[in-house]
Every structure is written in C-alpha cells, then in structure tokens.
mmCIF file of C-alpha atoms (C1' of nucleotides) in Angstrom:
data_model
loop_
_atom_site.group_PDB
_atom_site.id
_atom_site.type_symbol
_atom_site.label_atom_id
_atom_site.label_comp_id
_atom_site.label_asym_id
_atom_site.label_seq_id
_atom_site.Cartn_x
_atom_site.Cartn_y
_atom_site.Cartn_z
ATOM 1 C CA MET A 260 84.398 70.741 54.861
ATOM 2 C CA ASN A 261 84.211 69.859 58.552
ATOM 3 C CA TYR A 262 86.545 70.697 61.419
ATOM 4 C CA TRP A 263 87.588 68.435 64.286
ATOM 5 C CA LEU A 264 89.815 68.237 67.325
ATOM 6 C CA MET A 265 91.634 64.978 68.025
ATOM 7 C CA LYS A 266 93.563 64.295 71.203
ATOM 8 C CA SER A 267 96.722 62.298 71.565
ATOM 9 C CA GLU A 268 99.119 61.874 74.443
ATOM 10 C CA PRO A 269 102.518 63.083 73.255
ATOM 11 C CA ASP A 270 104.279 60.340 75.230
ATOM 12 C CA VAL A 271 102.355 57.837 73.131
ATOM 13 C CA PHE A 272 101.969 59.582 69.777
ATOM 14 C CA SER A 273 102.921 63.218 69.313
ATOM 15 C CA ILE A 274 102.597 65.722 66.481
ATOM 16 C CA ASP A 275 106.298 65.072 65.776
ATOM 17 C CA ASP A 276 105.529 61.381 65.400
ATOM 18 C CA LEU A 277 102.745 62.230 62.967
ATOM 19 C CA LYS A 278 105.122 64.403 60.958
ATOM 20 C CA LYS A 279 107.568 61.493 60.685
ATOM 21 C CA VAL A 280 105.045 58.955 59.446
ATOM 22 C CA ASN A 281 102.920 61.473 57.519
ATOM 23 C CA VAL A 282 99.784 59.297 57.681
ATOM 24 C CA GLU A 283 98.619 57.378 60.745
ATOM 25 C CA PRO A 284 95.561 55.182 61.393
ATOM 26 C CA TRP A 285 93.841 56.657 64.452
ATOM 27 C CA THR A 286 93.740 53.412 66.426
ATOM 28 C CA GLY A 287 92.506 52.878 69.949
ATOM 29 C CA VAL A 288 89.384 55.024 70.155
ATOM 30 C CA ARG A 289 87.066 53.050 72.448
ATOM 31 C CA ASN A 290 84.363 55.584 73.073
ATOM 32 C CA TYR A 291 81.132 55.285 71.110
ATOM 33 C CA GLU A 292 80.571 58.978 70.633
ATOM 34 C CA ALA A 293 84.071 59.523 69.279
ATOM 35 C CA ARG A 294 83.702 56.460 67.081
ATOM 36 C CA ASN A 295 80.402 57.658 65.702
ATOM 37 C CA LEU A 296 81.936 60.975 64.705
ATOM 38 C CA MET A 297 84.708 59.222 62.787
ATOM 39 C CA ARG A 298 82.359 56.660 61.275
ATOM 40 C CA ASP A 299 79.431 58.869 60.375
ATOM 41 C CA LYS A 300 80.603 62.442 60.084
ATOM 42 C CA MET A 301 84.196 62.633 58.929
ATOM 43 C CA GLU A 302 85.050 63.166 55.293
ATOM 44 C CA VAL A 303 88.374 62.972 53.500
ATOM 45 C CA GLY A 304 89.975 66.409 53.597
ATOM 46 C CA ASP A 305 88.339 67.574 56.827
ATOM 47 C CA GLN A 306 90.688 69.726 58.897
ATOM 48 C CA VAL A 307 91.857 68.526 62.305
ATOM 49 C CA LEU A 308 93.279 70.368 65.298
ATOM 50 C CA PHE A 309 95.916 68.050 66.762
ATOM 51 C CA TYR A 310 95.760 68.294 70.560
ATOM 52 C CA HIS A 311 98.261 67.075 73.134
ATOM 53 C CA SER A 312 96.522 65.715 76.226
ATOM 54 C CA ASN A 313 98.283 64.595 79.399
ATOM 55 C CA ALA A 314 101.123 66.871 78.361
ATOM 56 C CA LYS A 315 103.198 69.380 80.296
ATOM 57 C CA VAL A 316 101.232 72.065 78.440
ATOM 58 C CA PRO A 317 97.989 70.564 77.207
ATOM 59 C CA GLY A 318 96.820 72.291 74.038
ATOM 60 C CA VAL A 319 96.549 72.441 70.268
ATOM 61 C CA VAL A 320 99.940 71.901 68.626
ATOM 62 C CA GLY A 321 99.258 71.379 64.940
ATOM 63 C CA ILE A 322 96.993 70.837 61.981
ATOM 64 C CA ALA A 323 96.192 67.532 60.337
ATOM 65 C CA GLU A 324 93.555 66.291 57.939
ATOM 66 C CA VAL A 325 91.295 63.297 57.545
ATOM 67 C CA ALA A 326 93.056 61.078 55.012
ATOM 68 C CA SER A 327 90.719 58.109 54.544
ATOM 69 C CA LYS A 328 87.162 56.966 54.756
ATOM 70 C CA PRO A 329 86.262 55.120 57.963
ATOM 71 C CA TYR A 330 87.276 51.486 58.268
ATOM 72 C CA ALA A 331 87.534 48.877 61.018
ATOM 73 C CA ASP A 332 90.265 49.508 63.612
ATOM 74 C CA PRO A 333 92.561 46.477 63.182
ATOM 75 C CA THR A 334 93.733 46.567 66.812
ATOM 76 C CA GLN A 335 90.317 45.333 67.997
ATOM 77 C CA PHE A 336 90.979 41.921 66.384
ATOM 78 C CA ASP A 337 94.500 41.405 67.740
ATOM 79 C CA GLU A 338 94.394 39.567 71.057
ATOM 80 C CA HIS A 339 97.930 40.689 71.853
ATOM 81 C CA ASP A 340 97.105 44.363 71.392
ATOM 82 C CA LYS A 341 96.109 46.508 74.331
ATOM 83 C CA TYR A 342 93.075 47.638 72.349
ATOM 84 C CA PHE A 343 91.883 44.087 71.671
ATOM 85 C CA ASP A 344 88.117 43.804 72.052
ATOM 86 C CA PRO A 345 86.829 40.251 72.598
ATOM 87 C CA LYS A 346 83.334 41.342 71.623
ATOM 88 C CA ALA A 347 84.446 42.467 68.175
ATOM 89 C CA SER A 348 84.721 40.112 65.224
ATOM 90 C CA LEU A 349 85.778 40.482 61.603
ATOM 91 C CA ASP A 350 82.149 39.956 60.605
ATOM 92 C CA ASN A 351 80.919 42.440 63.159
ATOM 93 C CA PRO A 352 83.552 45.036 64.021
ATOM 94 C CA ARG A 353 82.775 47.500 66.801
ATOM 95 C CA TRP A 354 85.399 50.167 66.286
ATOM 96 C CA GLN A 355 85.980 52.297 63.242
ATOM 97 C CA LEU A 356 88.777 54.736 62.563
ATOM 98 C CA VAL A 357 90.102 57.071 59.897
ATOM 99 C CA ASP A 358 93.637 57.789 58.758
ATOM 100 C CA VAL A 359 95.055 61.180 59.743
ATOM 101 C CA ARG A 360 97.649 63.057 57.673
ATOM 102 C CA TYR A 361 100.144 65.615 58.971
ATOM 103 C CA ILE A 362 99.737 69.130 57.595
ATOM 104 C CA ARG A 363 101.839 71.399 59.812
ATOM 105 C CA HIS A 364 102.818 72.437 63.299
ATOM 106 C CA LEU A 365 101.306 75.616 64.666
ATOM 107 C CA PRO A 366 103.887 78.359 65.156
ATOM 108 C CA ASP A 367 103.106 78.191 68.881
ATOM 109 C CA VAL A 368 101.082 75.909 71.154
ATOM 110 C CA VAL A 369 97.609 77.202 71.927
ATOM 111 C CA SER A 370 97.187 75.940 75.466
ATOM 112 C CA LEU A 371 93.999 74.683 77.053
ATOM 113 C CA LYS A 372 94.366 77.490 79.541
ATOM 114 C CA GLU A 373 94.349 80.097 76.758
ATOM 115 C CA ILE A 374 91.429 78.398 75.055
ATOM 116 C CA LYS A 375 89.445 78.437 78.301
ATOM 117 C CA SER A 376 90.170 82.112 78.860
ATOM 118 C CA ASN A 377 89.053 83.155 75.357
ATOM 119 C CA SER A 378 85.355 84.015 75.505
ATOM 120 C CA ALA A 379 85.014 83.379 71.751
ATOM 121 C CA LEU A 380 85.807 79.724 72.472
ATOM 122 C CA SER A 381 83.587 79.183 75.504
ATOM 123 C CA ASP A 382 81.236 76.917 73.555
ATOM 124 C CA MET A 383 83.951 74.606 72.273
ATOM 125 C CA VAL A 384 83.115 70.955 72.835
ATOM 126 C CA LEU A 385 86.690 70.570 74.105
ATOM 127 C CA VAL A 386 85.857 72.917 76.974
ATOM 128 C CA LYS A 387 82.406 71.557 77.718
ATOM 129 C CA ARG A 388 83.152 67.871 77.313
ATOM 130 C CA SER A 389 86.683 67.548 78.504
ATOM 131 C CA ARG A 390 86.941 63.771 78.269
ATOM 132 C CA LEU A 391 85.855 63.345 74.648
ATOM 133 C CA SER A 392 88.919 62.497 72.546
ATOM 134 C CA VAL A 393 87.414 63.325 69.155
ATOM 135 C CA SER A 394 85.212 66.390 69.031
ATOM 136 C CA PRO A 395 83.626 68.672 66.445
ATOM 137 C CA VAL A 396 84.934 72.210 66.020
ATOM 138 C CA GLN A 397 83.176 75.176 64.446
ATOM 139 C CA LYS A 398 84.893 76.897 61.527
ATOM 140 C CA GLU A 399 85.057 80.105 63.563
ATOM 141 C CA GLU A 400 86.659 78.250 66.471
ATOM 142 C CA PHE A 401 89.195 76.631 64.184
ATOM 143 C CA GLU A 402 90.144 79.979 62.694
ATOM 144 C CA GLU A 403 90.317 81.638 66.093
ATOM 145 C CA ILE A 404 92.801 79.050 67.324
ATOM 146 C CA LEU A 405 95.007 79.531 64.255
ATOM 147 C CA ARG A 406 94.850 83.271 64.820
ATOM 148 C CA MET A 407 95.806 82.904 68.493
ATOM 149 C CA SER A 408 98.836 80.846 67.544
ATOM 150 C CA GLU A 409 99.998 83.282 64.875
ATOM 151 C CA GLU A 410 99.593 86.281 67.143
ATOM 152 C CA LYS A 411 102.067 85.045 69.707
ATOM 153 C "C1'" DG B 15 100.304 60.766 91.796
ATOM 154 C "C1'" DC B 16 95.680 62.457 92.933
ATOM 155 C "C1'" DC B 17 91.132 62.625 91.990
ATOM 156 C "C1'" DA B 18 86.771 64.566 89.742
ATOM 157 C "C1'" DA B 19 83.998 63.625 85.983
ATOM 158 C "C1'" DC B 20 81.810 60.452 83.581
ATOM 159 C "C1'" DG B 21 81.241 56.301 80.554
ATOM 160 C "C1'" DT B 22 80.583 51.189 80.875
ATOM 161 C "C1'" DT B 23 79.355 46.827 82.915
ATOM 162 C "C1'" DG B 24 76.604 43.580 85.014
ATOM 163 C "C1'" DG B 25 73.612 41.945 88.881
ATOM 164 C "C1'" DC B 26 69.106 42.218 90.150
ATOM 165 C "C1'" DG C 153 65.669 49.528 83.395
ATOM 166 C "C1'" DC C 154 68.078 50.907 87.653
ATOM 167 C "C1'" DC C 155 72.142 51.802 89.779
ATOM 168 C "C1'" DA C 156 76.419 50.409 92.337
ATOM 169 C "C1'" DA C 157 80.882 49.219 91.210
ATOM 170 C "C1'" DC C 158 84.434 49.833 88.396
ATOM 171 C "C1'" DG C 159 87.592 51.713 84.869
ATOM 172 C "C1'" DT C 160 89.368 55.553 82.167
ATOM 173 C "C1'" DT C 161 90.451 60.262 80.924
ATOM 174 C "C1'" DG C 162 93.036 64.029 81.557
ATOM 175 C "C1'" DG C 163 93.924 68.422 84.170
ATOM 176 C "C1'" DC C 164 96.473 69.771 87.874
#
DNA sequence: GCCAACGTTGGC
DNA sequence: GCCAACGTTGGC
C-alpha cells in the first residue's frame, strides 16, 4: 500500500466534483516525474490525499484512492483538447494516467500553511517540491494529516 | 494579477 | 551538451 498526494484546482475539478462522478481519469498531467509516479509506482487501492491548489485556502480536502492500472491519457490524442500533444501517437503514447475514486471529504481542510508549520511534515515532498502535482507521501505523513483534520 | 521557482525547448 | 528564452505552476 502506497500513499500519494494529487493536486487539482477546485475551479477546474474539485473534491465535490470527484464525489459526484465517483471515479475520474486523472487527465492532463504533463510533467514527466508525475507521470512516472503514476505509470511506475501506483497500484490499485493506494490511498490519495486530494489537494486543492490555486484555491482560496490551498490544502488537503479529502481522501481518494487509485482505481485503475496506468493507461494512456486519451486527451493527448485529441487535437481539439487543451492537453493535445502532437508528439504523442496511439502507437507511442507519452502520457499515462490512472483513475481516481472518491473515498471521503476530510472533516476539515488541512491547509498548506498548517502543513508547513507542522515540524512532523517538514520533509513532505509537497513542501519541498511545491510545483509537483503528483507526489509520494509517507504513511506517517498521511496519518498525521488525517489526525490534524480530525483534531480541529 | 504578480512573480519566483523551475521544467522544457531549441539554437548553436 | 550548454544555456537563453520561454511557458507553467501555484502561493500570495
């Protein structure tokens, strides 16, 4: 069992949107490191911290899980899609994704500010590599964030 | 809306 | 292979 943090802009796709659809293909990742994590490291059932970026209060808002094996991101082949990639082909796709399934909202948002001020979380990849949209999380970090939310 | 950080592209 | 130019992310 692995743990991850995945960012989404709530104006584009929020935790409420995920709850409505239940399962969502995580389209649009165009960063090789994030892709490699989804392609090579994620397993069905892995737990995901759902993070709102570019939000009024950036932070972790819910829990999701990895719901599929990796497969080619279909938006890379669609020339009308904003994520179209002319260098990708059906024979040789560049971008892989996984499906993500809604589990639950956290009782309270755990903000980036709170995460940064918790010394137990100072090694989080989220903190150290702020622009990476898919990042690994330690089990202890995952549990600490749940605890912070429940304690509010 | 600004802008720092940083990843990507492409000329050489 | 270097690196300047450019584009994107995401906090503030």
